[in-house]
Short mmCIF file of C-alpha atoms in Angstrom, two decimals:
data_model
loop_
_atom_site.label_atom_id
_atom_site.label_comp_id
_atom_site.label_asym_id
_atom_site.label_seq_id
_atom_site.Cartn_x
_atom_site.Cartn_y
_atom_site.Cartn_z
CA MET M 230 66.01 85.94 30.10
CA ALA M 231 66.12 85.00 26.88
CA LYS M 232 69.45 86.15 24.56
CA LEU M 233 68.85 87.77 21.30
CA SER M 234 70.50 85.46 19.80
CA ASP M 235 68.11 82.46 20.68
CA PHE M 236 65.28 83.78 18.78
CA LYS M 237 64.76 82.93 15.12
CA SER M 238 63.84 85.47 12.67
CA LYS M 239 60.86 84.98 11.01
CA ASN M 240 61.88 86.25 7.56
CA GLU M 241 64.89 83.27 7.71
CA GLU M 242 61.94 80.78 8.85
CA GLN M 243 59.89 81.55 5.74
CA LYS M 244 62.91 81.64 3.43
CA LYS M 245 63.58 78.01 4.41
CA ASP M 246 60.32 77.13 3.49
CA ARG M 247 60.34 78.80 0.11
CA TYR M 248 63.23 76.51 -0.76
CA VAL M 249 62.39 74.86 -4.43
CA SER M 250 64.93 72.69 -5.98
CA GLU M 251 65.69 72.64 -9.62
CA ASN M 252 63.92 68.83 -9.11
CA ASP M 253 61.06 70.26 -7.53
CA LEU M 254 60.64 72.94 -10.37
CA GLN M 255 60.88 70.49 -13.09
CA ASN M 256 58.20 67.90 -11.24
CA ILE M 257 55.97 71.23 -10.93
CA TYR M 258 56.64 71.84 -14.93
CA ASN M 259 56.02 68.21 -15.83
CA HIS M 260 52.45 68.41 -13.64
CA TYR M 261 51.28 71.63 -15.74
CA LYS M 262 53.19 71.27 -18.89
CA ASP M 263 50.03 69.15 -21.10
CA MET M 264 47.03 70.90 -19.40
CA SER M 265 44.47 72.72 -20.99
CA GLN M 266 43.77 76.38 -20.67
CA ASP M 267 41.06 75.77 -18.94
CA ASP M 268 42.56 72.90 -16.33
CA LEU M 269 45.20 75.89 -15.85
CA SER M 270 42.66 78.23 -14.85
CA LYS M 271 40.86 76.16 -12.99
CA GLU M 272 44.24 75.41 -10.84
CA LEU M 273 44.85 78.78 -10.49
CA PHE M 274 41.74 79.58 -8.84
CA SER M 275 41.62 76.90 -6.50
CA GLU M 276 44.76 77.75 -5.81
CA VAL M 277 44.35 81.69 -5.31
CA ALA M 278 41.02 80.21 -2.89
CA ARG M 279 43.25 78.10 -0.57
CA GLN M 280 45.63 80.85 -0.17
CA LYS M 281 43.27 83.62 0.14
CA SER M 282 41.42 81.25 3.03
CA GLN M 283 44.73 80.40 4.71
CA GLY M 284 45.50 84.21 4.84
CA THR M 285 48.64 83.96 2.46
CA PHE M 286 47.87 85.46 -0.82
CA ASP M 287 49.69 88.36 -1.85
CA TYR M 288 48.30 90.54 -4.74
CA ASP M 289 51.20 92.90 -4.37
CA ARG M 290 54.00 90.37 -4.46
CA LEU M 291 52.63 88.77 -7.51
CA ASN M 292 51.96 92.26 -9.22
CA PHE M 293 55.97 92.74 -8.06
CA MET M 294 56.83 89.66 -9.73
CA ILE M 295 54.92 90.54 -12.88
CA ASP M 296 56.97 94.00 -13.04
CA SER M 297 60.08 92.53 -12.60
CA ILE M 298 59.89 89.77 -15.76
CA ARG M 299 58.21 92.09 -17.93
CA PRO M 300 61.33 92.65 -19.87
CA SER M 301 61.62 88.79 -20.80
CA LEU M 302 57.84 88.79 -21.83
CA THR M 303 56.18 89.95 -24.94
CA ASN M 304 53.81 93.19 -24.51
CA GLU M 305 50.92 90.46 -24.89
CA GLN M 306 52.14 88.13 -22.38
CA TYR M 307 52.72 91.41 -19.62
CA VAL M 308 49.10 92.57 -20.52
CA ASN M 309 47.28 88.89 -20.09
CA MET M 310 49.34 88.35 -17.08
CA LYS M 311 48.45 91.81 -15.18
CA ARG M 312 44.47 91.12 -16.49
CA MET M 313 44.92 87.77 -15.35
CA LEU M 314 46.37 89.19 -11.81
CA ASP M 315 43.54 92.13 -11.40
CA SER M 316 41.03 89.40 -11.87
CA LEU M 317 42.26 87.61 -8.79
CA LYS M 318 41.87 90.23 -6.59
#
């Protein structure tokens, strides 16, 4: 019989998979920084379609994230992000 300590928490594994370094963020920023609004929208919808097909799209988590960064956004930015998120449902 296996010991409880032999099992890894799925949540712990997911946290390790989601670690992003500062260098990773810089590379992502550099990839997207010069894209047009249309190109960014295409990338977004493509990524959402991929996540939905894999069953990993999490609307509620994105909604929570937008609400949590609201203090650092202008009202216009917040409204635009919420509207965009609603279109992704």
